[in-house]
Structures are given as C-alpha cells and as structure tokens.
Amino acid sequence: MAFAPGKVILFGEHAVVYGRPAIAVPVTQVGARVTVERGVDGVLIQAKDLGLSHTLGESPVDEALEPVASLVESTLEYLGVRCPPPLVITITSTIPIARGLGSGAAVSTALVRGLSEHFGRELGPEEVSVLVYEAEKFHHGTPSGIDNTVISYERPIYFVRGEFPQIFKVGKPFLLAIGDSGVKSPTKVVVGEVRRRWEREPSRYETLFDQIGRIAERAKEEMEEGNLERLGSLMDENQALLQDLGVSSPQLDGLVKVAREAGALGGKLSGAGRGGSVIALIEERTREAVTTAWERGGAQRVIATEVSS
Ligand code: MEV
C-alpha cells in the first residue's frame, strides 16, 4: 500500500509554466492511496472513486483511466518488469478532482510508489517525479512539473521549471486554511486560455509573469525568516496579479476578501484558478473565524494545514 499527499501552490502559479519561480507545499490531510496485490488474470486497475476499471492491454480504455494505464506501463518498464504477473491495482483518493490540490499527480505518485514497492525497488523522489511528470502531460497539456515535484518530495519547495527543486527551511511554522470553492476547474483549460492571451499580448503577460516571479522570490525569503505579516501581504499582491492574468473569479475574490475581513494575514487562489481552491494565511486565533466566513461564503470544505520544514 502506498500513499501520496495533495499539494497547494503558495506563490507563482501560471508564471511557473513560463519559467518563473513558484513555491508549493504538500498537504497531508488529503491524499491518494494505491494498493498493489497479486491478481488472477492480467493487470487489473480499479479506480474505486470513479467506479471505473481497466485491464491493461484491453481496449477501449476509458479516457479518465488513460493516464493511469499508461503510467502503469511506463513504471513497469522502468522497473524492468517485462512480463508482469497478474496484479490488482486499486486506487482511492480523498483529494477532490480539479480543485488545484494536485489530485492527478497524487494518484500517479501513489501508483509509482505502490508498484515499485511491490516489486521490491525503492525509488528516490526524483525518479518518482520524472515518471509522474509524463502522466501529468495527459492532465495538464504543458505542465511546469511543480505538482509532481512537490508531491514526490513531500516538502515545501521553491521550484523553477527544468531545475532541481530547492527544499528550504521555514523559519517559523505557519497555518494555512484551504477552502474548496466547489467549482471544478480543469488545469488544462485555464492554462490553455492563459497561453492564448500570452500569444496575443506577449509583453503584457511577460511583465505580469515577471512580477509574480519576483513575489515568489521575496516570499521564499519571508518564509525562511518567519515573517508572516509580510508573507500575508505577498499573498495579496500575488492574488491581485492573478486577477490581472484573468484567472480569478468573483467567487474566488469574494472568498479571499472575507478571509481577510475575518483576520487572515493574506489570501489568494491556489492552482489554476477560475474555480478550485483558495488559501489564506491564518493563526490559531483566526482559524475558526476564517473557516466560518468561508463556509458562509459557499466553500464546500475547509481544511487547515501546518507548513513546516
Ligand atoms: C497547477 O497546479 C499550477 C499551474 O501553474 C500549472 C502548472 O504549473 O503546470 C497553473
């Protein structure tokens, strides 16, 4: 049995696709679980939450299981398992789909870990991440690689596309509230829209990406120094730029606003935007007020997670 957590992006979504830095942290309150057992006939993949199953090599494969089936094949190949014995691979997940919490990357990571453990091989985070990145292309089109990286490393990361992630120390642990807007927002769609706008107005979008990238750089310093007031302000600044990018929505803006009014130090959307999740920097004393404000504001689920090194 293998587990992989969810994730949230704290700073730099979208700009990270264009080579600017971003910061992401794992969220262990939610996650994906994969069990790999001896089967009877063929390699059977069961996605319990989706009510779907597929036997490798048979066609047709349901679109939703395509990335998973292809990842099972590539992982078995990577592990050197040419003629796999009969297997039953069972996938479950508590991460809501298309809410910016990395559900696809978490399922893929748990899958790679489950298969490698079953065949007695221990893969390092970088190896897992590289395998998962291929599956991410199905979900995201042109993924930056931040989701597979933060989920395989399970540590706060400062990430630049194509470079090794920097795992950095948080000066003072802090609390994040994560609210699910209840609106599904597939990353591929929103990333595609941003790309079209960038193609139409490259210099405007390049400037926005630069500004977002600089915020991520400053945010890393503030996290290392444990300066939470300034970290909160940087979240607000990042949110304003995400609005300029056109990936926020009145609902997400409203949730960020009520979190601030309830005492959060800062807040923003997290992930692709349009729907998905919002995050707010909170303290123990403001936790209940922010949670209540979000529930009243229509958030479907609110969780709090501590970010530490
Ligand atoms: C998705 O979690 C974050 C985006 O920046 C896309 C990506 O980095 O691939 C929107």
Short mmCIF file of C-alpha atoms and ligand atoms in Angstrom, two decimals:
data_model
loop_
_atom_site.label_atom_id
_atom_site.label_comp_id
_atom_site.label_asym_id
_atom_site.label_seq_id
_atom_site.Cartn_x
_atom_site.Cartn_y
_atom_site.Cartn_z
CA MET A 1 0.00 0.00 0.00
CA ALA A 2 1.37 3.44 -0.91
CA PHE A 3 0.19 6.97 -0.13
CA ALA A 4 0.84 10.37 -1.67
CA PRO A 5 -0.40 13.72 -0.31
CA GLY A 6 -2.17 16.59 -2.04
CA LYS A 7 -0.49 19.97 -2.55
CA VAL A 8 -1.15 23.68 -2.72
CA ILE A 9 0.74 26.32 -4.60
CA LEU A 10 1.54 29.24 -2.30
CA PHE A 11 3.04 31.57 -4.89
CA GLY A 12 3.69 31.68 -8.61
CA GLU A 13 1.07 29.53 -10.37
CA HIS A 14 0.84 30.12 -14.12
CA ALA A 15 4.04 32.20 -14.19
CA VAL A 16 5.86 28.95 -13.30
CA VAL A 17 4.78 27.48 -16.64
CA TYR A 18 6.80 30.32 -18.26
CA GLY A 19 9.99 29.70 -16.28
CA ARG A 20 9.39 31.93 -13.25
CA PRO A 21 9.86 30.55 -9.72
CA ALA A 22 6.99 29.25 -7.61
CA ILE A 23 6.50 27.86 -4.12
CA ALA A 24 4.39 24.83 -3.24
CA VAL A 25 3.82 22.73 -0.13
CA PRO A 26 2.39 19.23 0.45
CA VAL A 27 -1.00 18.85 2.14
CA THR A 28 -1.09 15.60 4.09
CA GLN A 29 -4.71 15.94 5.29
CA VAL A 30 -5.81 14.68 1.91
CA GLY A 31 -4.19 12.10 -0.33
CA ALA A 32 -4.29 9.20 -2.73
CA ARG A 33 -3.81 5.57 -1.78
CA VAL A 34 -2.84 2.70 -4.06
CA THR A 35 -2.72 -0.98 -3.20
CA VAL A 36 -0.97 -3.49 -5.43
CA GLU A 37 -1.83 -7.16 -4.88
CA ARG A 38 -1.43 -10.45 -6.67
CA GLY A 39 -4.31 -10.92 -9.12
CA VAL A 40 -5.75 -13.75 -11.16
CA ASP A 41 -5.60 -12.67 -14.76
CA GLY A 42 -3.81 -9.70 -16.31
CA VAL A 43 -3.10 -6.33 -14.72
CA LEU A 44 -6.42 -5.01 -13.43
CA ILE A 45 -6.64 -1.32 -12.50
CA GLN A 46 -9.59 -0.31 -10.33
CA ALA A 47 -10.34 3.37 -9.69
CA LYS A 48 -12.81 2.96 -6.84
CA ASP A 49 -13.95 6.60 -6.56
CA LEU A 50 -14.65 6.83 -10.29
CA GLY A 51 -16.33 3.42 -10.44
CA LEU A 52 -14.03 2.50 -13.34
CA SER A 53 -11.77 -0.43 -14.05
CA HIS A 54 -9.50 -1.49 -16.88
CA THR A 55 -7.32 -4.48 -17.71
CA LEU A 56 -4.01 -3.46 -19.24
CA GLY A 57 -3.73 -4.25 -22.93
CA GLU A 58 -7.50 -4.41 -23.49
CA SER A 59 -9.31 -1.73 -25.44
CA PRO A 60 -11.04 0.60 -25.29
CA VAL A 61 -9.70 2.34 -22.22
CA ASP A 62 -11.91 4.97 -20.58
CA GLU A 63 -10.46 8.45 -21.11
CA ALA A 64 -10.27 9.00 -17.34
CA LEU A 65 -8.09 5.90 -16.92
CA GLU A 66 -5.81 6.52 -19.89
CA PRO A 67 -3.08 8.39 -17.98
CA VAL A 68 -3.16 5.81 -15.21
CA ALA A 69 -2.94 2.85 -17.62
CA SER A 70 -0.09 4.45 -19.48
CA LEU A 71 1.74 5.24 -16.22
CA VAL A 72 1.40 1.63 -15.05
CA GLU A 73 3.00 0.51 -18.32
CA SER A 74 5.85 3.01 -18.18
CA THR A 75 6.54 2.30 -14.49
CA LEU A 76 6.64 -1.47 -15.06
CA GLU A 77 9.03 -0.88 -17.94
CA TYR A 78 11.19 1.40 -15.77
CA LEU A 79 11.26 -1.29 -13.07
CA GLY A 80 12.36 -3.83 -15.67
CA VAL A 81 9.18 -5.92 -15.29
CA ARG A 82 8.67 -7.09 -18.87
CA CYS A 83 6.00 -9.77 -18.34
CA PRO A 84 4.08 -8.59 -15.28
CA PRO A 85 2.42 -11.26 -13.14
CA PRO A 86 -1.36 -10.92 -12.63
CA LEU A 87 -1.97 -7.86 -10.46
CA VAL A 88 -4.87 -5.94 -8.96
CA ILE A 89 -4.10 -2.25 -8.57
CA THR A 90 -6.68 -0.37 -6.50
CA ILE A 91 -6.76 3.42 -6.39
CA THR A 92 -8.68 5.57 -3.90
CA SER A 93 -8.31 9.27 -3.19
CA THR A 94 -9.67 11.85 -0.76
CA ILE A 95 -8.47 14.74 -2.94
CA PRO A 96 -11.30 16.45 -4.80
CA ILE A 97 -10.67 16.43 -8.56
CA ALA A 98 -9.84 19.66 -10.46
CA ARG A 99 -9.63 21.86 -7.34
CA GLY A 100 -5.96 22.84 -7.50
CA LEU A 101 -4.97 20.25 -4.90
CA GLY A 102 -2.92 18.00 -7.18
CA SER A 103 -5.28 15.02 -7.33
CA GLY A 104 -3.85 13.71 -10.62
CA ALA A 105 -0.22 13.98 -9.52
CA ALA A 106 -1.02 12.40 -6.13
CA VAL A 107 -2.74 9.38 -7.72
CA SER A 108 0.20 8.98 -10.10
CA THR A 109 2.77 9.28 -7.31
CA ALA A 110 0.99 6.72 -5.12
CA LEU A 111 0.79 4.44 -8.15
CA VAL A 112 4.51 4.62 -8.92
CA ARG A 113 5.35 4.12 -5.24
CA GLY A 114 2.92 1.20 -4.91
CA LEU A 115 4.31 -0.59 -7.96
CA SER A 116 7.95 -0.03 -7.06
CA GLU A 117 7.38 -1.27 -3.50
CA HIS A 118 5.51 -4.32 -4.80
CA PHE A 119 8.48 -5.23 -6.95
CA GLY A 120 10.95 -4.58 -4.12
CA ARG A 121 12.53 -1.45 -5.58
CA GLU A 122 12.83 1.77 -3.67
CA LEU A 123 12.72 4.78 -5.97
CA GLY A 124 14.00 8.18 -4.89
CA PRO A 125 11.76 11.27 -5.14
CA GLU A 126 13.45 12.47 -8.33
CA GLU A 127 12.87 9.14 -10.09
CA VAL A 128 9.21 9.10 -8.98
CA SER A 129 8.77 12.70 -10.06
CA VAL A 130 10.15 12.09 -13.55
CA LEU A 131 7.78 9.14 -14.12
CA VAL A 132 4.79 11.12 -12.82
CA TYR A 133 5.63 14.14 -14.99
CA GLU A 134 4.89 12.09 -18.11
CA ALA A 135 1.40 11.28 -16.76
CA GLU A 136 0.91 14.96 -15.85
CA LYS A 137 1.09 15.84 -19.54
CA PHE A 138 -2.22 13.98 -20.02
CA HIS A 139 -3.88 16.06 -17.30
CA HIS A 140 -2.30 19.42 -17.96
CA GLY A 141 -1.02 19.68 -21.51
CA THR A 142 2.05 21.77 -20.73
CA PRO A 143 2.70 21.20 -17.02
CA SER A 144 5.53 23.08 -15.33
CA GLY A 145 6.31 19.98 -13.24
CA ILE A 146 5.68 21.67 -9.89
CA ASP A 147 2.83 19.32 -8.84
CA ASN A 148 4.73 16.05 -9.39
CA THR A 149 7.82 17.56 -7.73
CA VAL A 150 6.22 18.82 -4.51
CA ILE A 151 4.17 15.64 -4.13
CA SER A 152 7.09 13.28 -4.66
CA TYR A 153 9.41 15.24 -2.37
CA GLU A 154 6.69 15.90 0.24
CA ARG A 155 8.48 19.06 1.39
CA PRO A 156 7.99 22.79 0.83
CA ILE A 157 9.75 23.56 -2.45
CA TYR A 158 10.96 26.55 -4.39
CA PHE A 159 10.62 25.44 -7.98
CA VAL A 160 11.86 26.66 -11.34
CA ARG A 161 10.87 24.64 -14.39
CA GLY A 162 13.62 22.31 -15.59
CA GLU A 163 15.78 22.80 -12.47
CA PHE A 164 16.21 20.69 -9.36
CA PRO A 165 13.76 21.89 -6.69
CA GLN A 166 15.15 23.80 -3.73
CA ILE A 167 13.93 22.33 -0.48
CA PHE A 168 14.10 25.14 2.00
CA LYS A 169 13.65 25.65 5.73
CA VAL A 170 10.66 27.55 7.04
CA GLY A 171 11.83 29.94 9.79
CA LYS A 172 8.58 29.63 11.71
CA PRO A 173 5.84 27.03 11.08
CA PHE A 174 2.61 28.63 9.93
CA LEU A 175 -1.01 27.69 9.37
CA LEU A 176 -2.83 27.75 6.08
CA ALA A 177 -6.56 27.49 5.59
CA ILE A 178 -7.56 25.84 2.33
CA GLY A 179 -11.07 26.32 1.03
CA ASP A 180 -12.68 24.33 -1.75
CA SER A 181 -14.80 26.68 -3.87
CA GLY A 182 -16.80 23.68 -5.05
CA VAL A 183 -16.21 24.71 -8.67
CA LYS A 184 -14.32 22.22 -10.83
CA SER A 185 -11.66 23.88 -12.90
CA PRO A 186 -9.51 21.64 -15.09
CA THR A 187 -5.94 22.97 -15.13
CA LYS A 188 -5.53 22.18 -18.81
CA VAL A 189 -8.38 24.53 -19.79
CA VAL A 190 -7.21 27.53 -17.74
CA VAL A 191 -3.53 27.05 -18.66
CA GLY A 192 -4.60 26.92 -22.33
CA GLU A 193 -6.54 30.20 -22.01
CA VAL A 194 -3.59 31.96 -20.40
CA ARG A 195 -1.39 30.69 -23.24
CA ARG A 196 -3.72 32.13 -25.88
CA ARG A 197 -3.75 35.51 -24.13
CA TRP A 198 0.05 35.44 -23.79
CA GLU A 199 0.32 34.73 -27.54
CA ARG A 200 -1.91 37.73 -28.28
CA GLU A 201 -0.19 40.15 -25.87
CA PRO A 202 3.23 38.69 -25.05
CA SER A 203 4.82 41.75 -23.48
CA ARG A 204 1.87 42.45 -21.15
CA TYR A 205 1.85 38.84 -19.94
CA GLU A 206 5.64 38.57 -19.67
CA THR A 207 5.57 41.62 -17.39
CA LEU A 208 2.87 40.04 -15.21
CA PHE A 209 4.86 36.78 -15.02
CA ASP A 210 8.00 38.74 -14.02
CA GLN A 211 6.08 40.50 -11.24
CA ILE A 212 4.68 37.18 -9.99
CA GLY A 213 8.13 35.59 -10.12
CA ARG A 214 9.61 38.40 -8.00
CA ILE A 215 6.87 37.88 -5.42
CA ALA A 216 7.78 34.17 -5.20
CA GLU A 217 11.45 35.10 -4.65
CA ARG A 218 10.55 37.53 -1.87
CA ALA A 219 8.10 35.03 -0.36
CA LYS A 220 10.85 32.42 -0.02
CA GLU A 221 12.93 34.92 2.00
CA GLU A 222 9.98 35.83 4.21
CA MET A 223 9.21 32.14 4.82
CA GLU A 224 12.82 31.48 5.74
CA GLU A 225 12.80 34.43 8.11
CA GLY A 226 9.39 33.52 9.53
CA ASN A 227 7.95 36.93 8.73
CA LEU A 228 4.28 36.07 8.49
CA GLU A 229 2.85 39.60 8.21
CA ARG A 230 4.91 40.23 5.08
CA LEU A 231 4.16 36.76 3.73
CA GLY A 232 0.44 37.53 4.01
CA SER A 233 0.87 40.82 2.12
CA LEU A 234 2.73 38.98 -0.64
CA MET A 235 -0.20 36.59 -0.99
CA ASP A 236 -2.50 39.59 -1.50
CA GLU A 237 -0.11 41.04 -4.09
CA ASN A 238 0.04 37.70 -5.90
CA GLN A 239 -3.76 37.49 -5.90
CA ALA A 240 -4.01 40.97 -7.49
CA LEU A 241 -1.70 39.81 -10.29
CA LEU A 242 -3.71 36.61 -10.76
CA GLN A 243 -6.76 38.85 -11.21
CA ASP A 244 -4.83 40.76 -13.87
CA LEU A 245 -3.99 37.45 -15.55
CA GLY A 246 -7.73 36.82 -15.73
CA VAL A 247 -7.73 33.56 -13.77
CA SER A 248 -9.65 34.65 -10.68
CA SER A 249 -13.44 34.87 -10.45
CA PRO A 250 -15.94 36.92 -8.43
CA GLN A 251 -16.46 33.90 -6.16
CA LEU A 252 -12.73 33.40 -5.51
CA ASP A 253 -12.21 37.15 -4.98
CA GLY A 254 -15.13 37.11 -2.53
CA LEU A 255 -13.67 34.20 -0.55
CA VAL A 256 -10.28 35.93 -0.34
CA LYS A 257 -11.96 39.15 0.81
CA VAL A 258 -14.00 37.53 3.61
CA ALA A 259 -10.92 35.64 4.83
CA ARG A 260 -9.05 38.96 5.17
CA GLU A 261 -12.03 40.50 6.98
CA ALA A 262 -12.05 37.52 9.36
CA GLY A 263 -8.45 38.23 10.31
CA ALA A 264 -6.34 36.23 7.83
CA LEU A 265 -2.94 37.80 7.13
CA GLY A 266 -3.39 37.31 3.40
CA GLY A 267 -5.08 35.13 0.85
CA LYS A 268 -5.22 34.08 -2.78
CA LEU A 269 -6.49 31.48 -5.15
CA SER A 270 -4.27 28.43 -5.46
CA GLY A 271 -3.65 26.38 -8.59
CA ALA A 272 -5.07 27.14 -11.99
CA GLY A 273 -7.90 29.40 -10.74
CA ARG A 274 -11.40 30.16 -12.11
CA GLY A 275 -12.62 27.67 -9.54
CA GLY A 276 -10.67 25.21 -7.47
CA SER A 277 -9.26 26.30 -4.13
CA VAL A 278 -8.42 29.40 -2.15
CA ILE A 279 -5.80 29.62 0.58
CA ALA A 280 -5.38 32.03 3.47
CA LEU A 281 -2.56 32.59 5.93
CA ILE A 282 -4.16 32.21 9.35
CA GLU A 283 -3.22 31.89 13.00
CA GLU A 284 -4.77 29.61 15.60
CA ARG A 285 -6.81 32.59 16.89
CA THR A 286 -8.29 33.40 13.46
CA ARG A 287 -8.79 29.82 12.32
CA GLU A 288 -12.41 29.49 13.38
CA ALA A 289 -13.48 32.91 12.06
CA VAL A 290 -11.92 32.25 8.63
CA THR A 291 -13.44 28.77 8.46
CA THR A 292 -16.89 30.12 9.33
CA ALA A 293 -16.57 33.01 6.88
CA TRP A 294 -15.70 30.60 4.09
CA GLU A 295 -18.46 28.15 4.94
CA ARG A 296 -20.96 31.05 4.91
CA GLY A 297 -19.42 32.24 1.66
CA GLY A 298 -20.17 28.93 -0.03
CA ALA A 299 -16.92 26.98 0.36
CA GLN A 300 -17.65 23.27 0.29
CA ARG A 301 -14.89 22.17 2.56
CA VAL A 302 -12.28 23.97 4.62
CA ILE A 303 -9.14 22.34 6.00
CA ALA A 304 -6.18 23.78 7.87
CA THR A 305 -2.65 22.55 7.36
CA GLU A 306 0.60 23.49 9.10
CA VAL A 307 3.54 24.34 6.92
CA SER A 308 6.89 23.46 8.48
CA SER A 309 10.27 22.25 7.24
C1 MEV B 1 -1.21 23.86 -11.42
O1 MEV B 1 -1.17 23.24 -10.15
C2 MEV B 1 -0.35 25.07 -11.46
C3 MEV B 1 -0.22 25.79 -12.80
O2 MEV B 1 0.84 26.73 -12.63
C4 MEV B 1 0.09 24.84 -13.93
C5 MEV B 1 1.48 24.23 -13.87
O3 MEV B 1 2.33 24.70 -13.12
O4 MEV B 1 1.69 23.24 -14.61
C6 MEV B 1 -1.49 26.57 -13.12
#
